[in-house]
């Protein structure tokens, strides 16, 4: 396939989606998924994750904007775009009367994968379903079905694999197995995108995480930075006397002087609590007359929410 190696795995530019004139599911989203990453798209239910994935899959028409996969524009070059991506949808969908081997053969046929390149046996082995090759799909456990769907998405050996909430309703053991396989694919050169509403899950697997909320992209950072940011909290403190030099103690992450008697102090929730921050300020010789917690921004609120939900 032609396409410059410098191209992103996925590029989304100003994509907006309005369903039936009412809900704005996506609002001018810009997103670049670099090649070779495991990329997390994090957001609460209803944020717009599946809408974005379904647009890339060609299942939902966007209202505005453009998108490309592996350098292929989804509107101008839909065939190559489609061939470059494998998608595991949120809902488990396949015919219960076909066996896993048949399911993969049919999928290969749909994608025009040549007979000699058919990878049915190899894929079944990869998702540990070789023993179930000839069982009816309806007799598979939920976890086995999920793995079969991953195999199905990889039939045409796409360079990009997207998993939409792959662990919804999946137990811990299976989650591990699924992640092992995702890591294997990634090690083999596949760019992986997964959506989830759990920060922990994204944190464990992803190199980079973007956060979407109410159809808007509100963060897009390397995982480490994002997780660090989620630990920071700020208090605004007014003291009795003018401050000559802002105090600096180990309890503070960052101190900013807002006016003669007001400080904004950033601290890390994982290291100290607000009480300890105020005590440290008192010990530095300042009489506190007013304290307010800074209005947490959307990112903080969302990150706190997702952390407790996990
Ligand atoms: P997520 O996958 O992050 O949970 P979705 O993309 O499924 O979010 O949904 C985003 C918003 O779009 C929600 O408000 C949802 O109700 C709405 N929505 C999703 N699909 C449709 C649809 N087919 N018709 C109308 N509204 C939809
Ligand atoms: Mg969804």
Short mmCIF file of C-alpha atoms and ligand atoms in Angstrom, two decimals:
data_model
loop_
_atom_site.label_atom_id
_atom_site.label_comp_id
_atom_site.label_asym_id
_atom_site.label_seq_id
_atom_site.Cartn_x
_atom_site.Cartn_y
_atom_site.Cartn_z
CA UNK A 1 0.00 0.00 0.00
CA UNK A 2 1.22 3.49 -0.77
CA UNK A 3 1.38 5.92 2.08
CA UNK A 4 4.26 7.84 3.57
CA UNK A 5 5.80 6.26 6.66
CA UNK A 6 5.67 9.67 8.30
CA UNK A 7 1.88 9.54 8.27
CA UNK A 8 0.05 9.04 11.54
CA UNK A 9 -1.77 5.75 12.16
CA UNK A 10 -4.97 7.75 12.56
CA UNK A 11 -5.55 11.44 11.97
CA UNK A 12 -8.84 13.09 12.87
CA UNK A 13 -9.37 16.73 11.93
CA UNK A 14 -12.24 18.87 13.17
CA UNK A 15 -14.63 15.97 13.22
CA UNK A 16 -18.14 16.83 14.35
CA UNK A 17 -21.09 14.48 14.57
CA UNK A 18 -24.64 15.55 15.16
CA UNK A 19 -27.14 12.68 15.34
CA UNK A 20 -30.54 13.44 13.86
CA UNK A 21 -30.25 17.17 14.45
CA UNK A 22 -30.23 16.81 18.23
CA UNK A 23 -27.22 15.38 20.05
CA UNK A 24 -23.79 16.79 19.28
CA UNK A 25 -21.91 13.59 19.89
CA UNK A 26 -18.58 14.97 18.65
CA UNK A 27 -17.58 18.61 18.64
CA UNK A 28 -14.67 19.55 16.34
CA UNK A 29 -12.39 16.76 17.53
CA UNK A 30 -8.72 16.83 16.51
CA UNK A 31 -6.67 13.76 17.27
CA UNK A 32 -3.50 12.12 16.02
CA UNK A 33 -2.62 8.55 16.89
CA UNK A 34 1.10 8.07 16.21
CA UNK A 35 2.16 4.86 14.51
CA UNK A 36 3.45 2.14 16.82
CA UNK A 37 1.65 3.27 19.96
CA UNK A 38 -0.95 1.72 22.20
CA UNK A 39 -3.29 4.66 22.41
CA UNK A 40 -6.07 5.07 24.94
CA UNK A 41 -9.25 6.99 24.23
CA UNK A 42 -10.70 7.59 27.67
CA UNK A 43 -14.10 9.01 28.46
CA UNK A 44 -17.28 8.35 30.47
CA UNK A 45 -20.35 6.72 28.96
CA UNK A 46 -21.88 8.90 26.29
CA UNK A 47 -18.65 10.87 25.73
CA UNK A 48 -18.55 10.05 22.02
CA UNK A 49 -15.92 7.30 21.91
CA UNK A 50 -17.93 4.77 19.94
CA UNK A 51 -19.17 7.47 17.61
CA UNK A 52 -15.58 8.34 16.73
CA UNK A 53 -14.62 4.68 16.29
CA UNK A 54 -17.69 4.01 14.16
CA UNK A 55 -16.86 6.97 11.92
CA UNK A 56 -13.39 5.50 11.36
CA UNK A 57 -14.99 2.12 10.66
CA UNK A 58 -17.25 3.67 8.04
CA UNK A 59 -20.35 2.72 10.05
CA UNK A 60 -21.38 6.27 10.99
CA UNK A 61 -21.25 9.31 8.70
CA UNK A 62 -19.61 12.35 10.23
CA UNK A 63 -21.34 15.70 9.98
CA UNK A 64 -18.12 17.66 9.35
CA UNK A 65 -14.35 17.30 9.33
CA UNK A 66 -11.97 14.76 7.87
CA UNK A 67 -10.17 11.61 8.96
CA UNK A 68 -7.51 9.33 7.60
CA UNK A 69 -6.20 5.92 8.54
CA UNK A 70 -2.60 4.98 7.76
CA UNK A 71 -2.51 8.00 5.47
CA UNK A 72 -5.67 7.09 3.56
CA UNK A 73 -8.54 9.56 3.69
CA UNK A 74 -11.73 7.74 4.72
CA UNK A 75 -13.81 9.67 2.15
CA UNK A 76 -11.41 9.87 -0.80
CA UNK A 77 -9.81 6.45 -0.34
CA UNK A 78 -12.29 4.37 1.65
CA UNK A 79 -11.04 1.01 0.39
CA UNK A 80 -7.47 1.50 1.52
CA UNK A 81 -8.63 3.21 4.71
CA UNK A 82 -10.84 0.23 5.54
CA UNK A 83 -8.11 -2.26 4.70
CA UNK A 84 -5.81 -0.46 7.16
CA UNK A 85 -8.00 -0.87 10.23
CA UNK A 86 -9.54 -3.71 12.20
CA UNK A 87 -12.27 -2.87 14.67
CA UNK A 88 -13.64 -4.82 17.60
CA UNK A 89 -17.00 -3.28 18.38
CA UNK A 90 -18.36 -2.74 21.83
CA UNK A 91 -21.21 -5.18 21.27
CA UNK A 92 -20.47 -8.81 20.54
CA UNK A 93 -21.96 -9.54 17.14
CA UNK A 94 -21.63 -12.66 15.02
CA UNK A 95 -23.72 -15.50 13.78
CA UNK A 96 -24.19 -18.07 16.56
CA UNK A 97 -24.51 -20.92 14.06
CA UNK A 98 -21.04 -20.60 12.59
CA UNK A 99 -17.97 -22.12 14.15
CA UNK A 100 -14.99 -19.90 14.97
CA UNK A 101 -13.10 -21.30 11.96
CA UNK A 102 -16.06 -20.57 9.66
CA UNK A 103 -16.49 -17.11 11.14
CA UNK A 104 -12.88 -16.25 10.30
CA UNK A 105 -13.09 -17.80 6.81
CA UNK A 106 -16.21 -15.77 6.04
CA UNK A 107 -14.55 -12.59 7.31
CA UNK A 108 -11.51 -13.34 5.11
CA UNK A 109 -13.88 -13.67 2.16
CA UNK A 110 -15.52 -10.31 2.95
CA UNK A 111 -12.14 -8.63 2.95
CA UNK A 112 -10.95 -10.42 -0.17
CA UNK A 113 -8.09 -12.09 1.65
CA UNK A 114 -6.51 -14.58 -0.74
CA UNK A 115 -6.98 -18.26 0.13
CA UNK A 116 -3.28 -18.91 0.52
CA UNK A 117 -3.00 -15.99 2.89
CA UNK A 118 -5.90 -17.10 5.05
CA UNK A 119 -4.71 -17.08 8.59
CA UNK A 120 -7.60 -18.86 10.26
CA UNK A 121 -5.56 -21.50 12.11
CA UNK A 122 -2.84 -19.03 13.07
CA UNK A 123 -5.36 -16.51 14.41
CA UNK A 124 -7.34 -19.09 16.35
CA UNK A 125 -4.10 -20.18 17.97
CA UNK A 126 -3.15 -16.59 18.76
CA UNK A 127 -6.41 -16.01 20.65
CA UNK A 128 -6.18 -19.47 22.27
CA UNK A 129 -9.27 -20.80 20.52
CA UNK A 130 -7.64 -23.59 18.50
CA UNK A 131 -9.54 -26.19 20.56
CA UNK A 132 -12.80 -24.46 19.71
CA UNK A 133 -12.19 -24.11 15.96
CA UNK A 134 -15.17 -26.30 15.11
CA UNK A 135 -17.51 -25.54 18.01
CA UNK A 136 -20.66 -23.50 17.46
CA UNK A 137 -20.05 -19.87 18.38
CA UNK A 138 -23.14 -19.89 20.61
CA UNK A 139 -21.46 -22.48 22.85
CA UNK A 140 -18.48 -20.21 23.53
CA UNK A 141 -18.15 -18.34 26.81
CA UNK A 142 -18.35 -14.54 26.79
CA UNK A 143 -14.59 -14.31 26.97
CA UNK A 144 -14.08 -16.72 24.09
CA UNK A 145 -16.53 -14.71 21.99
CA UNK A 146 -14.61 -11.54 22.72
CA UNK A 147 -11.36 -13.21 21.66
CA UNK A 148 -13.00 -14.50 18.50
CA UNK A 149 -14.00 -10.93 17.70
CA UNK A 150 -10.42 -9.79 18.08
CA UNK A 151 -9.28 -12.57 15.72
CA UNK A 152 -12.01 -11.52 13.28
CA UNK A 153 -10.76 -7.92 13.32
CA UNK A 154 -7.23 -9.12 12.52
CA UNK A 155 -8.14 -11.40 9.59
CA UNK A 156 -6.96 -8.93 6.94
CA UNK A 157 -3.78 -8.15 8.94
CA UNK A 158 -4.49 -4.42 9.33
CA UNK A 159 -1.72 -2.19 10.71
CA UNK A 160 -4.21 -0.58 13.13
CA UNK A 161 -6.43 -2.44 15.59
CA UNK A 162 -9.18 -0.63 17.47
CA UNK A 163 -10.85 -2.15 20.51
CA UNK A 164 -13.98 -0.38 21.69
CA UNK A 165 -14.44 -1.05 25.44
CA UNK A 166 -12.94 -4.52 25.16
CA UNK A 167 -13.23 -5.33 28.85
CA UNK A 168 -16.83 -4.30 29.48
CA UNK A 169 -18.33 -7.28 31.29
CA UNK A 170 -15.10 -9.25 31.10
CA UNK A 171 -13.55 -10.95 34.15
CA UNK A 172 -10.02 -10.33 35.44
CA UNK A 173 -8.46 -13.50 33.98
CA UNK A 174 -9.79 -12.84 30.55
CA UNK A 175 -8.75 -9.21 30.78
CA UNK A 176 -5.17 -10.38 31.39
CA UNK A 177 -5.30 -12.75 28.43
CA UNK A 178 -6.73 -10.09 26.20
CA UNK A 179 -4.04 -7.61 27.25
CA UNK A 180 -1.33 -10.21 26.69
CA UNK A 181 -2.58 -10.68 23.17
CA UNK A 182 -2.83 -6.93 22.57
CA UNK A 183 0.77 -6.57 23.75
CA UNK A 184 1.81 -9.40 21.42
CA UNK A 185 0.18 -7.69 18.48
CA UNK A 186 1.76 -4.42 19.45
CA UNK A 187 5.18 -6.06 19.70
CA UNK A 188 4.56 -7.37 16.20
CA UNK A 189 4.14 -3.82 14.93
CA UNK A 190 0.39 -3.24 15.18
CA UNK A 191 -0.79 0.20 16.35
CA UNK A 192 -3.52 -0.34 18.94
CA UNK A 193 -6.29 2.05 19.97
CA UNK A 194 -8.55 1.14 22.83
CA UNK A 195 -11.45 2.99 24.36
CA UNK A 196 -12.29 2.61 28.00
CA UNK A 197 -13.88 4.53 30.84
CA UNK A 198 -11.30 3.31 33.34
CA UNK A 199 -8.15 5.34 33.83
CA UNK A 200 -6.37 2.34 35.40
CA UNK A 201 -6.92 0.26 32.33
CA UNK A 202 -5.62 2.94 30.00
CA UNK A 203 -2.75 3.62 32.38
CA UNK A 204 -1.66 -0.01 32.43
CA UNK A 205 -1.55 -0.46 28.69
CA UNK A 206 -1.27 2.80 26.86
CA UNK A 207 1.70 4.97 25.89
CA UNK A 208 -0.54 7.89 25.30
CA UNK A 209 -4.04 8.80 26.48
CA UNK A 210 -6.60 11.21 25.08
CA UNK A 211 -9.65 12.16 27.12
CA UNK A 212 -12.98 12.88 25.55
CA UNK A 213 -15.98 14.25 27.41
CA UNK A 214 -19.28 15.52 26.01
CA UNK A 215 -17.89 15.13 22.50
CA UNK A 216 -14.89 17.36 23.16
CA UNK A 217 -11.26 16.34 23.42
CA UNK A 218 -10.03 17.71 26.75
CA UNK A 219 -6.57 16.15 27.02
CA UNK A 220 -4.07 14.28 24.88
CA UNK A 221 -0.81 13.44 26.62
CA UNK A 222 1.78 10.77 27.30
CA UNK A 223 0.32 8.48 29.98
CA UNK A 224 2.90 9.44 32.63
CA UNK A 225 2.12 13.15 32.32
CA UNK A 226 -1.59 12.62 32.42
CA UNK A 227 -1.47 10.41 35.49
CA UNK A 228 0.80 12.90 37.25
CA UNK A 229 -1.59 15.70 36.41
CA UNK A 230 -4.46 13.77 37.95
CA UNK A 231 -2.63 13.79 41.28
CA UNK A 232 -2.32 17.57 41.46
CA UNK A 233 -4.71 19.73 43.40
CA UNK A 234 -4.58 23.42 44.29
CA UNK A 235 -5.74 25.61 47.21
CA UNK A 236 -5.86 29.38 47.22
CA UNK A 237 -4.85 30.84 50.58
CA UNK A 238 -5.06 34.42 51.83
CA UNK A 239 -2.79 35.32 54.74
CA UNK A 240 -2.82 38.13 57.26
CA UNK A 241 0.34 40.00 56.25
CA UNK A 242 2.01 40.85 52.95
CA UNK A 243 4.20 38.04 51.67
CA UNK A 244 7.80 39.01 50.95
CA UNK A 245 8.86 35.75 49.32
CA UNK A 246 6.48 32.85 48.71
CA UNK A 247 7.32 30.01 51.09
CA UNK A 248 8.61 26.78 49.64
CA UNK A 249 8.30 23.55 51.58
CA UNK A 250 8.43 19.89 50.65
CA UNK A 251 4.65 19.69 50.99
CA UNK A 252 4.14 22.06 48.07
CA UNK A 253 4.47 21.04 44.47
CA UNK A 254 4.23 24.59 43.17
CA UNK A 255 3.53 28.01 44.71
CA UNK A 256 2.22 30.97 42.80
CA UNK A 257 1.69 34.41 44.32
CA UNK A 258 -1.61 35.88 43.11
CA UNK A 259 -1.39 39.19 44.99
CA UNK A 260 0.31 40.65 48.09
CA UNK A 261 -1.44 38.29 50.50
CA UNK A 262 -2.75 35.50 48.32
CA UNK A 263 -1.04 32.29 47.24
CA UNK A 264 -2.12 29.50 44.99
CA UNK A 265 -0.50 26.31 46.24
CA UNK A 266 -0.42 23.15 44.20
CA UNK A 267 0.14 19.88 46.02
CA UNK A 268 -0.03 16.19 45.21
CA UNK A 269 -2.95 14.27 46.65
CA UNK A 270 -0.86 11.11 46.76
CA UNK A 271 1.70 12.77 49.05
CA UNK A 272 -0.11 15.20 51.36
CA UNK A 273 -3.61 16.34 52.24
CA UNK A 274 -4.95 19.88 52.37
CA UNK A 275 -4.53 20.03 56.14
CA UNK A 276 -0.83 19.27 55.91
CA UNK A 277 -0.42 21.95 53.26
CA UNK A 278 -2.01 24.55 55.53
CA UNK A 279 0.03 23.41 58.54
CA UNK A 280 3.21 23.80 56.47
CA UNK A 281 2.17 27.32 55.52
CA UNK A 282 1.52 28.16 59.20
CA UNK A 283 4.94 26.77 60.14
CA UNK A 284 6.47 29.04 57.50
CA UNK A 285 5.12 31.93 59.59
CA UNK A 286 1.92 32.86 57.79
CA UNK A 287 -1.39 33.42 59.55
CA UNK A 288 -4.12 32.04 57.35
CA UNK A 289 -7.30 34.12 57.14
CA UNK A 290 -9.04 32.50 54.17
CA UNK A 291 -8.83 29.26 52.20
CA UNK A 292 -10.63 28.14 49.09
CA UNK A 293 -10.02 25.16 46.92
CA UNK A 294 -9.47 26.19 43.37
CA UNK A 295 -12.35 25.30 41.08
CA UNK A 296 -11.18 21.93 39.79
CA UNK A 297 -11.14 21.92 36.03
CA UNK A 298 -13.01 19.46 33.92
CA UNK A 299 -10.00 17.24 33.58
CA UNK A 300 -9.56 16.88 37.35
CA UNK A 301 -13.20 16.17 37.92
CA UNK A 302 -13.28 13.63 35.17
CA UNK A 303 -10.10 11.95 36.26
CA UNK A 304 -11.31 11.71 39.82
CA UNK A 305 -14.55 10.21 38.61
CA UNK A 306 -12.91 7.60 36.45
CA UNK A 307 -10.48 6.66 39.18
CA UNK A 308 -13.20 5.88 41.69
CA UNK A 309 -15.25 4.02 39.13
CA UNK A 310 -12.45 1.55 38.45
P1 LIG B 1 -19.47 6.43 24.27
O1 LIG B 1 -19.07 5.36 23.33
O2 LIG B 1 -18.33 7.30 24.69
O3 LIG B 1 -20.20 5.90 25.45
P2 LIG B 1 -21.31 7.22 22.16
O4 LIG B 1 -20.46 7.61 21.00
O5 LIG B 1 -21.94 5.89 22.13
O6 LIG B 1 -20.47 7.43 23.51
O7 LIG B 1 -22.45 8.32 22.34
C1 LIG B 1 -22.21 9.71 22.28
C2 LIG B 1 -23.53 10.45 22.31
O8 LIG B 1 -24.24 10.23 21.09
C3 LIG B 1 -24.46 10.01 23.43
O9 LIG B 1 -25.17 11.13 23.87
C4 LIG B 1 -25.38 9.03 22.74
O10 LIG B 1 -26.64 8.99 23.35
C5 LIG B 1 -25.48 9.62 21.34
N1 LIG B 1 -25.70 8.59 20.31
C6 LIG B 1 -24.91 7.52 20.07
N2 LIG B 1 -25.37 6.80 19.03
C7 LIG B 1 -26.50 7.42 18.61
C8 LIG B 1 -27.45 7.17 17.56
N3 LIG B 1 -27.32 6.13 16.74
N4 LIG B 1 -28.49 8.05 17.44
C9 LIG B 1 -28.62 9.13 18.25
N5 LIG B 1 -27.77 9.41 19.25
C10 LIG B 1 -26.71 8.58 19.43
MG1 LIG B 2 -19.14 3.33 23.52
#
